[in-house]
Amino acid sequence: MKKTYLLALPLIIGLLTSCQNGKQSSNKSPEKSGPKDTTAMVNDPHSYAQPEKAVVSHLNWDARVLFDSATIVATATWDIKAPEKTDQIVFDTYDLSIQEVKVDGQRADFTLGAFQEDQGRPLTVSLPANAQKVRIDYRTGDSARALQWLSPEQTASGSARFLFTQSQAILARSWVPCQDSPGIRFTYEADVQVPKGMLALMSAQNPQEKNETGQYHFEMPQPIPSYLMALAVGDIRFKAISERTGVYAEQPLLEKAAYEFADLEKMVQAAEELYGPYAWGRYDIIVLPPSFPFGGMENPRLTFATPTILAGDRSLVSLVAHELAHSWSGNLVTNATWNDFWLNEGFTVYFEHRIMEEVYGRDYSEMLASLTRSELKEDAAAMLEERPEDTKLKLDLAGRNPDEGVTSIPYNKGYFFLRLIEEEVGRSRFDTFLRNYFDKHQFEVMTTEAFLSYLQENLLSAEQYERLQIDTWIYKKGLPENLPKVPSQRFAKVAQALEEFMKAGTLPAQKQTAAWTTHEWLHFLHKLPDSVTVNELQRLDEAYHFSQSGNSEILAAWFQPTIRAGYEPIYSRVDSFLVQVGRRKFLTPTYAALQESGRADLAQAIYQKARPGYHAVSRETLDELLDP
Ligand code: BES
Ligand code: ZN
């Protein structure tokens, strides 16, 4: 039986071992290299591309979305630049069938190299001297891992089919032949034909309503890496929230979504005040069908979101703050490779908490920080046992699926690393530093090493750098002892109430719990001891109706103690939830709890039913967990 470590950020427990190839990038810092041409400097172990020879700069994508055969038939025409004299360019592909390749209008020779699990095949195209444009005619395959084709029954409308993509980390290559490395940026335009009656949206300038023809045009004038390419197609509606923000969803969810995200404009303004102007024009959110495998995905201009954040009371909108924050950390300043993933996610969690503090107050954001800390301590302890190398901020994912790096570490250890620096230098200096960092490096890639030099040059003295143990934080395992503490008075009261319940059986009083937010309840549920009995759980359920909660976070947290204690009444709710929802963060710990509590039979039975409805990203994780 396998163990999952992460309640909040489940991961694949890899069968593959890390093969160190010693090719870590020791690049010169982008800030020292003058113009924004940083792409060719970093060796990315997860891409076949050789950008130092020939690199893409713009994509013209012409596509037909065919629901009947669940394929996209498309032409990708790439503008290329060849920094060196070269006679070939290499793209990444995954299960694409390539019909024809032309270079500057002439048919060109190409080869598809050997298939490697996760990475797919390199597509190598021969180039004449001074080649400008490479045109690739292709169609997607049955195992296009980025795509999920949904039947009407899997959507909110129940009446129209739906398609969405998920490209991060290295799945873009399964729907567009591309140089699929976060260090390579390009602008794009697209013409997409979808069935009449449907709307298509991309991570680009988007239409707000359906047209008669089903033909849509898109432009993304800012350069982005391939993992931010995104497409959604369905019977989708739009509702404005402010002049520059809004929400897309299927009709039945539109009003609910608009209510939930009412503070969107406030969040964008708070973010801009903190770290500078929003660089992407509009900021919209699309609420996807429940099989979307993540909470959110920061596709530029159009965040993709799970419907499980529609709690009805705006209590889960920190996820929106998170995806919005990526408009700076990640989308503007981008991790050079997936080994530097903490630069995307750690900065984003820090920024998310700052936005939440601005909009909802310090008390509130400190509850979030406290939850982050508990989760980190728990996950780091478990990971130190089984995969200690992955508790370093700077990862070594060569030879593995970068998905294995998606753990609490880059997110939460990354967050506390930045919080430590903030506590050292004070807020105002740290804010100035971050603002300049985003400004100076916008539309560039960043390596861990370049960031550390920048930190030394612009913020920390040598003495501070030593004393804070910066290198230990980045390159050593586990959690340094100067991990910042988060005093939360609100949580202290919750802990007290829990103690009284466990000791004396006194239920927290209604007049106390009436003021509790979702986060206080989550703290309460997370801290229930392993010794909690079925009887006690039943009393809690009767008093607070957790099993009927419409809040996905509370429900998923409630599944843990109840499944583990064998609280029978929970199983039917667990069953319906796992069949309905495909968000991996909820699936992995719930299936794991079933398995670990002696109900592997139930886990298998539910998985068999639910699996066809899950996105490939979730399927791959769960296949490994449930079918070792
Ligand atoms: N970019 C990530 C999602 C992601 C990471 C997808 C790596 C594929 C590979 C996104 O910003 C994210 O972190 N989402 C979190 C929510 C967040 C509030 C922690 C999620 O989906 O749970
Ligand atoms: Zn993120």
CSV table of N, CA, C and O in Angstrom, one decimal, residues 59-105:
chain,number,residue,atom,x,y,z
A,59,LEU,N,3.5,32.0,-32.8
A,59,LEU,CA,2.7,30.8,-33.3
A,59,LEU,C,1.4,31.4,-34.0
A,59,LEU,O,0.7,32.2,-33.5
A,60,ASN,N,1.2,30.8,-35.2
A,60,ASN,CA,-0.1,31.0,-35.8
A,60,ASN,C,-0.8,29.6,-35.8
A,60,ASN,O,-0.4,28.7,-36.5
A,61,TRP,N,-1.9,29.5,-35.0
A,61,TRP,CA,-2.5,28.2,-34.8
A,61,TRP,C,-3.9,28.2,-35.5
A,61,TRP,O,-4.7,29.1,-35.2
A,62,ASP,N,-4.1,27.3,-36.4
A,62,ASP,CA,-5.3,27.2,-37.1
A,62,ASP,C,-5.9,25.8,-36.8
A,62,ASP,O,-5.3,24.8,-37.2
A,63,ALA,N,-7.1,25.8,-36.2
A,63,ALA,CA,-7.5,24.5,-35.6
A,63,ALA,C,-9.0,24.2,-35.8
A,63,ALA,O,-9.8,25.1,-35.8
A,64,ARG,N,-9.3,22.9,-36.0
A,64,ARG,CA,-10.7,22.5,-36.0
A,64,ARG,C,-10.9,21.6,-34.8
A,64,ARG,O,-10.1,20.6,-34.6
A,65,VAL,N,-11.9,21.8,-34.0
A,65,VAL,CA,-12.1,21.0,-32.8
A,65,VAL,C,-13.3,20.0,-33.1
A,65,VAL,O,-14.4,20.5,-33.3
A,66,LEU,N,-12.9,18.7,-33.2
A,66,LEU,CA,-13.9,17.8,-33.7
A,66,LEU,C,-14.4,16.9,-32.5
A,66,LEU,O,-13.6,16.0,-32.1
A,67,PHE,N,-15.5,17.2,-32.0
A,67,PHE,CA,-16.0,16.4,-30.8
A,67,PHE,C,-16.3,15.0,-31.2
A,67,PHE,O,-16.1,14.1,-30.3
A,68,ASP,N,-16.8,14.7,-32.4
A,68,ASP,CA,-17.3,13.3,-32.7
A,68,ASP,C,-16.1,12.4,-32.6
A,68,ASP,O,-16.2,11.3,-32.1
A,69,SER,N,-14.9,12.8,-33.1
A,69,SER,CA,-13.8,11.9,-33.0
A,69,SER,C,-12.9,12.2,-31.9
A,69,SER,O,-11.8,11.6,-31.7
A,70,ALA,N,-13.2,13.2,-31.1
A,70,ALA,CA,-12.4,13.7,-30.0
A,70,ALA,C,-11.0,14.0,-30.4
A,70,ALA,O,-10.0,13.5,-29.9
A,71,THR,N,-10.9,14.7,-31.5
A,71,THR,CA,-9.5,15.1,-32.0
A,71,THR,C,-9.5,16.6,-32.4
A,71,THR,O,-10.6,17.2,-32.7
A,72,ILE,N,-8.3,17.2,-32.3
A,72,ILE,CA,-8.1,18.5,-32.9
A,72,ILE,C,-7.3,18.3,-34.1
A,72,ILE,O,-6.2,17.6,-34.1
A,73,VAL,N,-7.7,18.9,-35.2
A,73,VAL,CA,-7.0,18.8,-36.5
A,73,VAL,C,-6.5,20.2,-36.7
A,73,VAL,O,-7.3,21.2,-36.7
A,74,ALA,N,-5.2,20.4,-36.8
A,74,ALA,CA,-4.6,21.8,-36.8
A,74,ALA,C,-3.4,21.9,-37.6
A,74,ALA,O,-2.7,21.0,-38.0
A,75,THR,N,-3.1,23.2,-37.8
A,75,THR,CA,-1.8,23.6,-38.4
A,75,THR,C,-1.2,24.6,-37.5
A,75,THR,O,-1.8,25.6,-37.1
A,76,ALA,N,0.0,24.3,-37.1
A,76,ALA,CA,0.8,25.2,-36.3
A,76,ALA,C,1.9,25.8,-37.1
A,76,ALA,O,2.8,25.1,-37.6
A,77,THR,N,1.8,27.1,-37.3
A,77,THR,CA,2.9,27.7,-38.1
A,77,THR,C,3.7,28.6,-37.2
A,77,THR,O,3.2,29.5,-36.6
A,78,TRP,N,5.0,28.2,-37.1
A,78,TRP,CA,5.9,28.9,-36.1
A,78,TRP,C,6.8,29.8,-36.8
A,78,TRP,O,7.5,29.4,-37.8
A,79,ASP,N,6.9,31.1,-36.3
A,79,ASP,CA,8.0,31.9,-36.7
A,79,ASP,C,9.2,31.5,-35.9
A,79,ASP,O,9.1,31.3,-34.7
A,80,ILE,N,10.4,31.4,-36.5
A,80,ILE,CA,11.5,30.9,-35.8
A,80,ILE,C,12.7,31.9,-35.9
A,80,ILE,O,12.8,32.7,-36.8
A,81,LYS,N,13.6,31.8,-34.9
A,81,LYS,CA,14.8,32.5,-34.9
A,81,LYS,C,16.0,31.5,-34.7
A,81,LYS,O,15.8,30.6,-33.9
A,82,ALA,N,17.0,31.7,-35.5
A,82,ALA,CA,18.2,30.8,-35.3
A,82,ALA,C,19.4,31.6,-34.8
A,82,ALA,O,20.1,32.2,-35.6
A,83,PRO,N,19.6,31.6,-33.5
A,83,PRO,CA,20.7,32.3,-33.0
A,83,PRO,C,22.1,31.9,-33.5
A,83,PRO,O,23.0,32.6,-33.7
A,84,GLU,N,22.2,30.6,-33.8
A,84,GLU,CA,23.4,30.0,-34.4
A,84,GLU,C,23.1,29.5,-35.8
A,84,GLU,O,21.9,29.3,-36.1
A,85,LYS,N,24.1,29.3,-36.6
A,85,LYS,CA,23.9,28.7,-37.9
A,85,LYS,C,23.4,27.3,-37.6
A,85,LYS,O,24.1,26.5,-36.9
A,86,THR,N,22.3,26.9,-38.1
A,86,THR,CA,21.8,25.5,-37.8
A,86,THR,C,21.0,25.0,-39.0
A,86,THR,O,20.5,25.7,-39.8
A,87,ASP,N,21.0,23.7,-39.1
A,87,ASP,CA,20.2,23.1,-40.2
A,87,ASP,C,19.0,22.3,-39.6
A,87,ASP,O,18.4,21.6,-40.4
A,88,GLN,N,18.6,22.5,-38.4
A,88,GLN,CA,17.4,21.9,-37.9
A,88,GLN,C,16.8,22.6,-36.7
A,88,GLN,O,17.5,23.4,-36.0
A,89,ILE,N,15.5,22.3,-36.5
A,89,ILE,CA,14.9,22.8,-35.3
A,89,ILE,C,14.1,21.6,-34.6
A,89,ILE,O,13.6,20.8,-35.3
A,90,VAL,N,14.1,21.6,-33.3
A,90,VAL,CA,13.5,20.5,-32.6
A,90,VAL,C,12.3,21.0,-31.8
A,90,VAL,O,12.4,21.9,-31.0
A,91,PHE,N,11.2,20.2,-32.0
A,91,PHE,CA,10.0,20.5,-31.2
A,91,PHE,C,9.7,19.3,-30.3
A,91,PHE,O,10.1,18.2,-30.5
A,92,ASP,N,8.8,19.5,-29.3
A,92,ASP,CA,8.3,18.4,-28.5
A,92,ASP,C,6.9,18.0,-29.0
A,92,ASP,O,6.1,18.9,-29.4
A,93,THR,N,6.7,16.7,-29.0
A,93,THR,CA,5.3,16.2,-29.3
A,93,THR,C,5.0,15.1,-28.4
A,93,THR,O,5.9,14.4,-27.9
A,94,TYR,N,3.7,14.9,-28.2
A,94,TYR,CA,3.2,13.7,-27.5
A,94,TYR,C,2.0,13.2,-28.2
A,94,TYR,O,1.0,13.8,-28.2
A,95,ASP,N,2.1,12.0,-28.7
A,95,ASP,CA,1.0,11.4,-29.4
A,95,ASP,C,0.3,12.2,-30.4
A,95,ASP,O,-0.9,12.3,-30.6
A,96,LEU,N,1.1,13.0,-31.2
A,96,LEU,CA,0.6,13.8,-32.3
A,96,LEU,C,0.9,13.0,-33.6
A,96,LEU,O,1.9,12.4,-33.7
A,97,SER,N,-0.1,13.0,-34.5
A,97,SER,CA,0.3,12.5,-35.8
A,97,SER,C,0.6,13.6,-36.8
A,97,SER,O,-0.3,14.5,-37.0
A,98,ILE,N,1.7,13.6,-37.3
A,98,ILE,CA,2.2,14.7,-38.1
A,98,ILE,C,1.9,14.4,-39.6
A,98,ILE,O,2.4,13.4,-40.1
A,99,GLN,N,1.2,15.2,-40.3
A,99,GLN,CA,0.9,14.9,-41.7
A,99,GLN,C,1.9,15.5,-42.6
A,99,GLN,O,2.4,14.8,-43.5
A,100,GLU,N,2.3,16.7,-42.4
A,100,GLU,CA,3.2,17.3,-43.3
A,100,GLU,C,3.9,18.5,-42.6
A,100,GLU,O,3.4,19.1,-41.8
A,101,VAL,N,5.2,18.7,-43.0
A,101,VAL,CA,5.9,19.9,-42.5
A,101,VAL,C,6.4,20.7,-43.7
A,101,VAL,O,6.9,20.2,-44.6
A,102,LYS,N,6.2,22.0,-43.6
A,102,LYS,CA,6.7,22.9,-44.7
A,102,LYS,C,7.6,24.0,-44.0
A,102,LYS,O,7.2,24.5,-43.0
A,103,VAL,N,8.7,24.3,-44.7
A,103,VAL,CA,9.5,25.4,-44.2
A,103,VAL,C,9.5,26.5,-45.3
A,103,VAL,O,9.8,26.2,-46.4
A,104,ASP,N,9.0,27.7,-44.9
A,104,ASP,CA,8.9,28.8,-45.9
A,104,ASP,C,8.2,28.3,-47.2
A,104,ASP,O,8.6,28.6,-48.3
A,105,GLY,N,7.1,27.6,-47.0
A,105,GLY,CA,6.3,27.2,-48.2
A,105,GLY,C,6.8,25.9,-48.9
A,105,GLY,O,6.1,25.3,-49.7
